[in-house]
CSV table of C-alpha atoms in Angstrom, one decimal:
chain,number,residue,atom,x,y,z
A,25,UNK,CA,0.0,0.1,0.2
A,26,UNK,CA,0.9,3.6,-0.7
A,27,UNK,CA,2.6,5.9,2.0
A,28,UNK,CA,0.2,6.7,4.5
A,29,UNK,CA,0.0,10.2,6.4
A,30,UNK,CA,-2.6,11.2,9.2
A,31,UNK,CA,-3.6,15.1,9.6
A,32,UNK,CA,-5.4,15.2,12.9
A,33,UNK,CA,-7.6,18.5,13.3
A,34,UNK,CA,-7.8,20.0,16.6
A,35,UNK,CA,-8.5,23.7,15.7
A,36,UNK,CA,-11.6,24.5,17.3
A,37,UNK,CA,-11.9,26.2,21.0
A,38,UNK,CA,-14.6,24.0,22.1
A,39,UNK,CA,-16.7,26.5,23.4
A,40,UNK,CA,-19.7,23.6,23.4
A,41,UNK,CA,-18.3,21.8,26.5
A,42,UNK,CA,-18.5,25.0,28.2
A,43,UNK,CA,-15.3,25.1,30.2
A,44,UNK,CA,-12.0,27.3,29.9
A,45,UNK,CA,-10.1,24.8,28.3
A,46,UNK,CA,-9.8,24.0,24.8
A,47,UNK,CA,-11.8,20.6,24.1
A,48,UNK,CA,-9.2,18.9,22.7
A,49,UNK,CA,-7.4,19.7,25.7
A,50,UNK,CA,-10.1,18.3,28.1
A,51,UNK,CA,-8.8,15.9,30.4
A,52,UNK,CA,-10.1,12.4,30.0
A,53,UNK,CA,-8.9,9.3,32.1
A,54,UNK,CA,-5.9,11.7,33.5
A,55,UNK,CA,-5.0,13.3,30.3
A,56,UNK,CA,-6.2,15.4,27.1
A,57,UNK,CA,-8.1,13.9,24.5
A,58,UNK,CA,-5.8,14.8,21.9
A,59,UNK,CA,-3.1,12.7,23.3
A,60,UNK,CA,-5.5,9.4,23.1
A,61,UNK,CA,-6.5,10.3,19.9
A,62,UNK,CA,-2.5,10.7,18.9
A,63,UNK,CA,-2.3,7.5,20.4
A,64,UNK,CA,-4.8,5.7,18.8
A,65,UNK,CA,-3.2,6.4,15.2
A,66,UNK,CA,0.7,5.5,16.5
A,67,UNK,CA,-1.0,2.3,17.5
A,68,UNK,CA,-2.1,1.9,14.1
A,69,UNK,CA,1.2,2.4,12.4
A,70,UNK,CA,4.0,3.9,14.7
A,71,UNK,CA,5.9,5.0,11.6
A,72,UNK,CA,3.3,6.9,10.1
A,73,UNK,CA,3.6,10.7,10.0
A,74,UNK,CA,1.0,12.6,12.3
A,75,UNK,CA,0.3,16.0,11.6
A,76,UNK,CA,-1.7,17.8,14.2
A,77,UNK,CA,-3.4,21.1,13.5
A,78,UNK,CA,-3.6,23.2,16.5
A,79,UNK,CA,-4.9,27.2,16.7
A,80,UNK,CA,-1.2,29.0,16.7
A,81,UNK,CA,-2.3,30.3,19.7
A,82,UNK,CA,-2.1,26.8,21.2
A,83,UNK,CA,1.4,25.6,20.4
A,84,UNK,CA,2.4,26.7,23.7
A,85,UNK,CA,-0.3,24.9,26.0
A,86,UNK,CA,0.1,22.1,24.1
A,87,UNK,CA,4.0,22.1,24.5
A,88,UNK,CA,3.4,22.5,27.9
A,89,UNK,CA,0.9,19.7,27.9
A,90,UNK,CA,3.2,17.0,26.6
A,91,UNK,CA,6.0,17.7,29.1
A,92,UNK,CA,3.5,17.6,32.1
A,93,UNK,CA,2.2,14.7,30.9
A,94,UNK,CA,5.2,13.1,29.7
A,95,UNK,CA,3.7,12.8,26.5
A,96,UNK,CA,6.5,11.5,23.6
A,97,UNK,CA,4.9,9.9,20.8
A,98,UNK,CA,6.2,12.0,17.6
A,99,UNK,CA,4.4,14.2,16.0
A,100,UNK,CA,4.3,17.3,13.8
A,101,UNK,CA,2.5,20.2,15.1
A,102,UNK,CA,0.9,22.9,12.2
A,103,UNK,CA,-1.0,26.4,12.6
A,104,UNK,CA,-4.9,26.1,11.8
A,105,UNK,CA,-7.2,28.7,10.4
A,106,UNK,CA,-10.4,30.1,11.1
A,107,UNK,CA,-12.7,27.2,10.0
A,108,UNK,CA,-12.0,23.7,9.9
A,109,UNK,CA,-11.8,24.0,6.2
A,110,UNK,CA,-8.6,25.9,6.6
A,111,UNK,CA,-7.1,23.5,9.4
A,112,UNK,CA,-7.6,20.8,7.0
A,113,UNK,CA,-5.7,22.7,3.9
A,114,UNK,CA,-3.0,23.7,6.5
A,115,UNK,CA,-2.3,20.4,8.0
A,116,UNK,CA,-2.4,19.2,3.9
A,117,UNK,CA,0.4,21.3,2.8
A,118,UNK,CA,2.5,19.8,5.4
A,119,UNK,CA,1.9,16.3,3.5
A,120,UNK,CA,5.2,15.1,1.2
A,121,UNK,CA,4.3,12.8,-1.4
A,122,UNK,CA,1.0,11.0,-3.1
A,123,UNK,CA,0.7,8.6,-1.0
A,124,UNK,CA,-2.9,8.0,1.8
A,125,UNK,CA,-4.0,10.9,3.6
A,126,UNK,CA,-6.5,10.3,6.8
A,127,UNK,CA,-8.2,13.7,8.0
A,128,UNK,CA,-9.5,12.7,11.6
A,129,UNK,CA,-11.0,14.8,14.3
A,130,UNK,CA,-8.8,15.2,17.2
A,131,UNK,CA,-11.4,15.0,19.5
A,132,UNK,CA,-12.4,11.2,18.4
A,133,UNK,CA,-10.2,9.3,20.2
A,134,UNK,CA,-12.1,6.3,20.6
A,135,UNK,CA,-11.6,5.1,16.8
A,136,UNK,CA,-9.9,1.6,16.4
A,137,UNK,CA,-6.9,0.7,14.7
A,138,UNK,CA,-9.2,-1.8,12.4
A,139,UNK,CA,-11.3,1.1,11.6
A,140,UNK,CA,-8.5,3.1,10.4
A,141,UNK,CA,-7.1,0.2,8.2
A,142,UNK,CA,-10.4,-0.6,6.3
A,143,UNK,CA,-10.5,3.2,5.7
A,144,UNK,CA,-6.9,3.4,4.6
A,145,UNK,CA,-7.8,0.1,2.4
A,146,UNK,CA,-10.9,1.3,0.6
A,147,UNK,CA,-9.1,4.9,0.2
A,148,UNK,CA,-6.2,3.0,-1.9
A,149,UNK,CA,-8.7,1.0,-4.1
A,150,UNK,CA,-11.3,4.0,-4.8
A,151,UNK,CA,-9.3,7.1,-3.9
A,152,UNK,CA,-11.8,8.5,-1.2
A,153,UNK,CA,-13.3,6.7,1.4
A,154,UNK,CA,-15.2,7.5,4.7
A,155,UNK,CA,-17.0,5.7,7.6
A,156,UNK,CA,-20.3,6.1,8.2
A,157,UNK,CA,-23.0,4.8,11.2
A,158,UNK,CA,-27.1,4.6,10.7
A,159,UNK,CA,-28.8,7.5,11.8
A,160,UNK,CA,-30.4,6.4,15.0
A,161,UNK,CA,-33.1,9.1,15.8
A,162,UNK,CA,-36.1,10.2,13.5
A,163,UNK,CA,-34.6,13.4,11.4
A,164,UNK,CA,-36.6,16.2,10.5
A,165,UNK,CA,-35.9,19.1,7.4
A,166,UNK,CA,-36.3,22.8,8.4
A,167,UNK,CA,-38.5,24.1,5.5
A,168,UNK,CA,-39.9,27.2,4.4
A,169,UNK,CA,-43.3,26.2,6.1
A,170,UNK,CA,-41.9,24.5,9.5
A,171,UNK,CA,-40.3,21.3,8.6
A,172,UNK,CA,-40.9,17.8,7.3
A,173,UNK,CA,-39.8,14.2,8.1
A,174,UNK,CA,-36.6,12.3,6.5
A,175,UNK,CA,-36.6,8.9,5.6
A,176,UNK,CA,-34.3,7.6,7.9
A,177,UNK,CA,-34.0,4.8,6.4
A,178,UNK,CA,-31.5,6.0,3.6
A,179,UNK,CA,-29.8,8.4,6.2
A,180,UNK,CA,-26.0,7.9,7.2
A,181,UNK,CA,-24.1,9.9,9.8
A,182,UNK,CA,-20.5,10.5,9.0
A,183,UNK,CA,-17.6,9.7,11.1
A,184,UNK,CA,-13.7,10.1,10.2
A,185,UNK,CA,-11.2,9.1,9.4
A,186,UNK,CA,-11.7,10.4,5.8
A,187,UNK,CA,-8.8,8.9,3.6
A,188,UNK,CA,-7.9,10.2,0.2
A,189,UNK,CA,-5.3,9.7,-2.3
A,190,UNK,CA,-3.2,12.9,-1.6
A,191,UNK,CA,-3.3,14.3,-4.9
A,192,UNK,CA,-7.0,14.2,-5.1
A,193,UNK,CA,-7.4,15.9,-1.6
A,194,UNK,CA,-5.1,18.3,-2.9
A,195,UNK,CA,-7.2,19.0,-6.0
A,196,UNK,CA,-10.0,19.3,-3.9
A,197,UNK,CA,-8.5,22.0,-1.7
A,198,UNK,CA,-7.9,24.0,-4.4
A,199,UNK,CA,-11.6,24.9,-4.8
A,200,UNK,CA,-12.7,28.4,-3.3
A,201,UNK,CA,-13.6,28.3,0.2
A,202,UNK,CA,-17.1,27.6,0.8
A,203,UNK,CA,-18.6,28.5,4.2
A,204,UNK,CA,-21.1,25.5,4.2
A,205,UNK,CA,-18.2,22.8,4.1
A,206,UNK,CA,-18.6,20.2,6.6
A,207,UNK,CA,-16.2,17.6,5.5
A,208,UNK,CA,-14.1,16.6,3.2
A,209,UNK,CA,-15.6,14.1,1.3
A,210,UNK,CA,-18.4,16.7,0.3
A,211,UNK,CA,-15.5,18.7,-1.5
A,212,UNK,CA,-13.9,15.7,-3.1
A,213,UNK,CA,-17.3,14.9,-4.5
A,214,UNK,CA,-17.4,18.2,-6.0
A,215,UNK,CA,-14.7,16.8,-8.4
A,216,UNK,CA,-17.0,13.8,-9.2
A,217,UNK,CA,-15.4,11.3,-7.7
A,218,UNK,CA,-17.6,8.9,-5.6
A,219,UNK,CA,-16.8,8.3,-2.3
A,220,UNK,CA,-16.6,5.2,-0.8
A,221,UNK,CA,-18.9,4.0,2.1
A,222,UNK,CA,-16.9,2.0,4.7
A,223,UNK,CA,-19.2,0.5,7.8
A,224,UNK,CA,-17.9,3.2,11.1
A,225,UNK,CA,-18.3,2.2,14.5
A,226,UNK,CA,-20.6,3.2,17.3
A,227,UNK,CA,-17.8,3.9,19.7
A,228,UNK,CA,-15.8,6.3,17.7
A,229,UNK,CA,-17.9,9.3,18.9
A,230,UNK,CA,-16.8,12.9,18.7
A,231,UNK,CA,-16.2,14.4,22.1
A,232,UNK,CA,-18.2,17.6,21.8
A,233,UNK,CA,-20.7,18.2,24.6
A,234,UNK,CA,-20.0,17.7,28.6
A,235,UNK,CA,-22.0,14.2,27.8
A,236,UNK,CA,-20.0,13.1,25.5
A,237,UNK,CA,-16.9,14.0,27.8
A,238,UNK,CA,-18.7,11.7,30.3
A,239,UNK,CA,-19.2,8.9,27.9
A,240,UNK,CA,-15.3,8.7,26.5
A,241,UNK,CA,-14.3,8.8,30.2
A,242,UNK,CA,-16.1,5.3,30.5
A,243,UNK,CA,-15.0,3.8,27.7
A,244,UNK,CA,-11.4,4.9,27.4
B,26,UNK,CA,-54.8,23.1,31.0
B,27,UNK,CA,-56.7,20.1,29.7
B,28,UNK,CA,-56.4,16.7,31.1
B,29,UNK,CA,-53.2,15.0,30.8
B,30,UNK,CA,-52.2,11.2,29.7
B,31,UNK,CA,-49.0,9.6,28.9
B,32,UNK,CA,-48.3,6.3,26.6
B,33,UNK,CA,-45.1,5.1,27.4
B,34,UNK,CA,-44.3,2.6,24.9
B,35,UNK,CA,-41.9,-0.2,25.5
B,36,UNK,CA,-42.7,-2.7,23.0
B,37,UNK,CA,-39.5,-4.0,21.6
B,38,UNK,CA,-37.7,-7.0,22.1
B,39,UNK,CA,-34.1,-4.9,22.6
B,40,UNK,CA,-32.1,-7.2,20.5
B,41,UNK,CA,-30.2,-4.2,19.1
B,42,UNK,CA,-28.3,-4.0,23.1
B,43,UNK,CA,-27.7,-7.8,22.6
B,44,UNK,CA,-28.4,-9.0,26.2
B,45,UNK,CA,-31.3,-12.1,26.7
B,46,UNK,CA,-33.5,-9.3,28.4
B,47,UNK,CA,-35.7,-6.8,26.5
B,48,UNK,CA,-34.2,-3.6,26.5
B,49,UNK,CA,-36.7,-2.2,28.7
B,50,UNK,CA,-36.0,-4.2,31.5
B,51,UNK,CA,-32.5,-3.9,31.4
B,52,UNK,CA,-31.3,-2.9,35.0
B,53,UNK,CA,-29.8,0.6,35.0
B,54,UNK,CA,-28.6,1.5,38.5
B,55,UNK,CA,-30.3,-1.4,40.1
B,56,UNK,CA,-33.5,-1.0,38.6
B,57,UNK,CA,-35.1,-1.7,35.0
B,58,UNK,CA,-34.6,1.2,32.7
B,59,UNK,CA,-38.6,1.4,32.3
B,60,UNK,CA,-39.0,2.3,36.0
B,61,UNK,CA,-36.8,5.2,35.8
B,62,UNK,CA,-38.7,6.3,32.6
B,63,UNK,CA,-42.2,5.8,34.5
B,64,UNK,CA,-40.5,7.3,37.7
B,65,UNK,CA,-39.5,10.4,35.2
B,66,UNK,CA,-43.6,10.9,34.4
B,67,UNK,CA,-44.6,10.5,37.6
B,68,UNK,CA,-42.3,13.0,39.3
B,69,UNK,CA,-44.0,15.6,36.3
B,70,UNK,CA,-47.5,14.9,37.9
B,71,UNK,CA,-48.1,12.2,40.1
B,72,UNK,CA,-51.6,12.3,39.6
B,73,UNK,CA,-51.4,12.0,35.4
B,74,UNK,CA,-52.8,8.7,34.3
B,75,UNK,CA,-49.5,6.3,32.6
B,76,UNK,CA,-50.3,3.7,30.4
B,77,UNK,CA,-47.3,1.1,29.8
B,78,UNK,CA,-47.3,-0.6,26.3
B,79,UNK,CA,-45.6,-3.9,26.5
B,80,UNK,CA,-45.9,-7.0,24.7
B,81,UNK,CA,-48.2,-9.3,26.2
B,82,UNK,CA,-45.6,-12.3,26.3
B,83,UNK,CA,-43.9,-9.5,29.1
B,84,UNK,CA,-46.7,-9.1,31.3
B,85,UNK,CA,-45.7,-11.9,33.5
B,86,UNK,CA,-42.0,-10.4,34.0
B,87,UNK,CA,-43.2,-7.3,34.1
B,88,UNK,CA,-45.0,-7.9,37.2
B,89,UNK,CA,-42.4,-10.1,38.5
B,90,UNK,CA,-40.1,-7.1,38.2
B,91,UNK,CA,-42.5,-4.9,40.0
B,92,UNK,CA,-42.8,-6.9,42.9
B,93,UNK,CA,-39.5,-7.6,43.5
B,94,UNK,CA,-37.8,-4.4,43.2
B,95,UNK,CA,-40.9,-3.5,45.3
B,96,UNK,CA,-42.3,-0.6,42.3
B,97,UNK,CA,-45.6,0.4,43.5
B,98,UNK,CA,-46.0,3.7,41.3
B,99,UNK,CA,-49.1,3.6,39.7
B,100,UNK,CA,-49.9,3.0,35.8
B,101,UNK,CA,-51.8,0.4,33.4
B,102,UNK,CA,-50.3,-2.1,31.1
B,103,UNK,CA,-51.8,-2.8,28.2
B,104,UNK,CA,-50.2,-4.9,25.5
B,105,UNK,CA,-49.0,-3.9,22.1
B,106,UNK,CA,-48.2,-4.8,18.8
B,107,UNK,CA,-45.7,-6.0,16.3
B,108,UNK,CA,-44.8,-2.6,15.3
B,109,UNK,CA,-44.5,0.6,17.6
B,110,UNK,CA,-47.4,1.9,15.5
B,111,UNK,CA,-49.3,-1.1,16.2
B,112,UNK,CA,-48.4,-0.3,20.1
B,113,UNK,CA,-49.1,3.3,20.5
B,114,UNK,CA,-52.2,2.6,18.5
B,115,UNK,CA,-53.1,0.4,21.3
B,116,UNK,CA,-52.2,2.7,24.2
B,117,UNK,CA,-54.2,5.7,22.3
B,118,UNK,CA,-57.2,2.9,23.0
B,119,UNK,CA,-56.9,2.8,26.5
B,120,UNK,CA,-56.8,7.1,26.7
B,121,UNK,CA,-60.0,8.6,28.2
B,122,UNK,CA,-61.5,12.1,27.1
B,123,UNK,CA,-60.3,14.7,24.8
B,124,UNK,CA,-57.4,16.1,26.7
B,125,UNK,CA,-53.8,16.0,26.1
B,126,UNK,CA,-51.5,12.7,25.0
B,127,UNK,CA,-48.1,12.1,25.0
B,128,UNK,CA,-46.2,9.5,23.6
B,129,UNK,CA,-42.8,8.8,25.0
B,130,UNK,CA,-40.3,5.9,24.2
B,131,UNK,CA,-40.1,3.4,27.8
B,132,UNK,CA,-36.4,3.4,27.2
B,133,UNK,CA,-35.7,7.5,27.4
B,134,UNK,CA,-35.5,7.8,31.1
B,135,UNK,CA,-33.0,11.0,31.2
B,136,UNK,CA,-36.5,13.1,30.1
B,137,UNK,CA,-36.7,16.0,32.6
B,138,UNK,CA,-40.4,17.1,33.8
B,139,UNK,CA,-39.3,20.9,32.2
B,140,UNK,CA,-39.2,19.6,29.0
B,141,UNK,CA,-42.3,17.0,29.7
B,142,UNK,CA,-44.2,20.6,30.8
B,143,UNK,CA,-42.8,22.3,27.6
B,144,UNK,CA,-44.2,20.1,25.3
B,145,UNK,CA,-47.5,19.3,26.9
B,146,UNK,CA,-47.9,23.2,26.7
B,147,UNK,CA,-46.6,23.8,23.0
B,148,UNK,CA,-49.3,20.7,22.5
B,149,UNK,CA,-52.3,22.5,24.4
B,150,UNK,CA,-51.8,25.5,22.1
B,151,UNK,CA,-51.1,24.3,18.4
B,152,UNK,CA,-52.5,20.8,18.6
B,153,UNK,CA,-49.2,18.9,18.0
B,154,UNK,CA,-45.8,19.2,19.5
B,155,UNK,CA,-42.6,17.3,19.2
B,156,UNK,CA,-38.6,17.9,21.4
B,157,UNK,CA,-36.0,18.0,18.3
B,158,UNK,CA,-31.9,18.9,19.1
B,159,UNK,CA,-29.5,19.8,16.3
B,160,UNK,CA,-27.9,16.8,14.4
B,161,UNK,CA,-24.2,16.8,15.4
B,162,UNK,CA,-22.7,14.6,12.7
B,163,UNK,CA,-22.6,15.2,9.2
B,164,UNK,CA,-25.8,13.4,7.6
B,165,UNK,CA,-25.6,11.7,4.1
B,166,UNK,CA,-28.6,10.0,2.3
B,167,UNK,CA,-28.2,7.4,0.0
B,168,UNK,CA,-28.8,7.3,-3.3
B,169,UNK,CA,-29.3,5.8,-6.7
B,170,UNK,CA,-25.8,6.5,-7.5
B,171,UNK,CA,-23.9,6.1,-4.1
B,172,UNK,CA,-24.4,8.7,-1.8
B,173,UNK,CA,-24.7,12.3,-1.0
B,174,UNK,CA,-24.1,14.7,1.6
B,175,UNK,CA,-27.0,16.7,3.2
B,176,UNK,CA,-27.1,20.3,5.1
B,177,UNK,CA,-26.7,19.3,8.5
B,178,UNK,CA,-27.6,23.2,9.7
B,179,UNK,CA,-31.2,22.4,8.3
B,180,UNK,CA,-31.6,19.0,9.9
B,181,UNK,CA,-33.1,17.9,13.6
B,182,UNK,CA,-33.2,15.0,15.7
B,183,UNK,CA,-36.0,14.1,16.8
B,184,UNK,CA,-36.7,13.1,20.8
B,185,UNK,CA,-40.0,12.4,22.8
B,186,UNK,CA,-42.4,13.1,24.3
B,187,UNK,CA,-44.7,13.7,21.2
B,188,UNK,CA,-47.6,15.5,22.6
B,189,UNK,CA,-51.0,16.0,20.8
B,190,UNK,CA,-54.6,17.1,21.3
B,191,UNK,CA,-56.0,13.3,22.0
B,192,UNK,CA,-58.4,13.8,19.2
B,193,UNK,CA,-55.9,15.1,16.8
B,194,UNK,CA,-53.9,11.6,17.8
B,195,UNK,CA,-57.0,9.7,17.3
B,196,UNK,CA,-57.8,11.0,13.8
B,197,UNK,CA,-53.9,10.6,12.5
B,198,UNK,CA,-54.2,6.6,13.9
B,199,UNK,CA,-57.7,6.3,11.9
B,200,UNK,CA,-54.7,6.3,9.0
B,201,UNK,CA,-53.9,2.9,7.4
B,202,UNK,CA,-50.5,1.7,8.7
B,203,UNK,CA,-47.8,2.6,6.9
B,204,UNK,CA,-44.7,0.1,7.3
B,205,UNK,CA,-42.5,3.5,7.0
B,206,UNK,CA,-43.8,5.2,10.0
B,207,UNK,CA,-41.1,6.2,12.5
B,208,UNK,CA,-42.9,8.6,14.7
B,209,UNK,CA,-46.2,10.0,15.8
B,210,UNK,CA,-45.6,13.6,14.5
B,211,UNK,CA,-45.0,12.3,10.6
B,212,UNK,CA,-48.8,10.5,10.9
B,213,UNK,CA,-50.3,14.0,12.2
B,214,UNK,CA,-48.9,16.2,9.6
B,215,UNK,CA,-50.2,14.1,6.8
B,216,UNK,CA,-53.7,15.6,8.3
B,217,UNK,CA,-52.5,19.0,7.2
B,218,UNK,CA,-51.5,19.8,11.0
B,219,UNK,CA,-48.3,21.9,11.6
B,220,UNK,CA,-46.3,20.2,14.4
B,221,UNK,CA,-44.7,22.6,16.6
B,222,UNK,CA,-41.1,22.0,17.8
B,223,UNK,CA,-39.8,22.6,20.9
B,224,UNK,CA,-36.3,22.7,22.2
B,225,UNK,CA,-34.9,19.4,23.6
B,226,UNK,CA,-32.4,18.2,25.7
B,227,UNK,CA,-29.3,16.3,24.9
B,228,UNK,CA,-29.6,14.2,28.0
B,229,UNK,CA,-33.2,13.1,27.0
B,230,UNK,CA,-31.2,9.9,25.4
B,231,UNK,CA,-32.7,6.9,23.7
B,232,UNK,CA,-30.9,3.8,25.1
B,233,UNK,CA,-31.1,1.4,22.4
B,234,UNK,CA,-27.3,0.2,22.7
B,235,UNK,CA,-24.9,-1.1,24.9
B,236,UNK,CA,-23.0,2.7,24.9
B,237,UNK,CA,-26.0,4.2,25.8
B,238,UNK,CA,-26.9,1.6,28.4
B,239,UNK,CA,-23.6,2.9,30.4
B,240,UNK,CA,-24.2,6.5,29.8
B,241,UNK,CA,-27.8,6.3,31.1
B,242,UNK,CA,-26.1,4.6,33.8
B,243,UNK,CA,-23.5,7.7,34.5
B,244,UNK,CA,-26.3,10.2,34.2
B,245,UNK,CA,-29.1,8.4,36.1
């Protein structure tokens, strides 16, 4: 398989968690979420380059945290931008060669090595692959008149790692910035490329609320 | 405000939790989920009739559980049917008068008295009201060609209690059974009635997986 790189996006200020600490630095089982996420990728492949995208303003905090927690797993830190789009683009600028790239949420620490492997394999095969899980609740769409029910059986919730051929992802990020951007797969699709869907994992939660934090605590 | 009744739907066999016990009977903090849910509604209004819909085959287990846990909160038990649609319809058959009816998942034990109250008030005002919360993950729709991204900012996840004027809900359930049925609000909308959206609660989770069970355990 081609060379692989992972971009771990931790650009957010994490206001939704309500704490004074950005969410990627919130402590779970004795250390920041982001360290668990880095470790998950290190476990998958200790030799794979890991590019961690952080706001410039958090560089010193992160350095201090790594010292304090004696966290020495190798990773490269890069400054992110205003929105996720800018942060992923910045991380992508650090990726070398034309192998495979995984983009993963820094606050999704419970990803398994199996899932990372399956996403890379699918992207190797088809250029673009993302993990998805069935949507559990009934979903409504807000309309001009109020709202309407959608057919849940046809909906999927998207997770990360989203994996791509590096060249394809670079081309996707050459498109102009769109404020409606939510994930990398959508950008790649605009190039006319079909995204392969990989079966995700219930446990692979994105930790964005205090409730999620408690769940991660229970699971890690 | 008009007279109120709650239908607590616990008709499922709960296979998704993977245990030998139906999910509504799974023990959380020392007692079955369904008892926590009944207690939440009892706390809201101890005088409100509670109609618990269970599969006929589970009546004896439930009776034994209530004895064993010395659970004496008043509630009426009614036999459900094959699908949720049949169970809610059966519960509705036990509702007296023309007041307000709440339909609530038996495995949603963390609902607050505040949310129950807001849903009843909104239904009193507008005939039909349901709680919703923003959708966190990116959502894709499966299409003939593969899948496409939806605009997440326009999507809402539906919770319960779903509250209605009793007469309106009865009329909605006079419509023929549709296997695509997912919730009561959708049925009511088919009568041309607009459903009012109430702000739901992150904590008001539906316990359907082992992961949810651990979260409920942490929160109750």
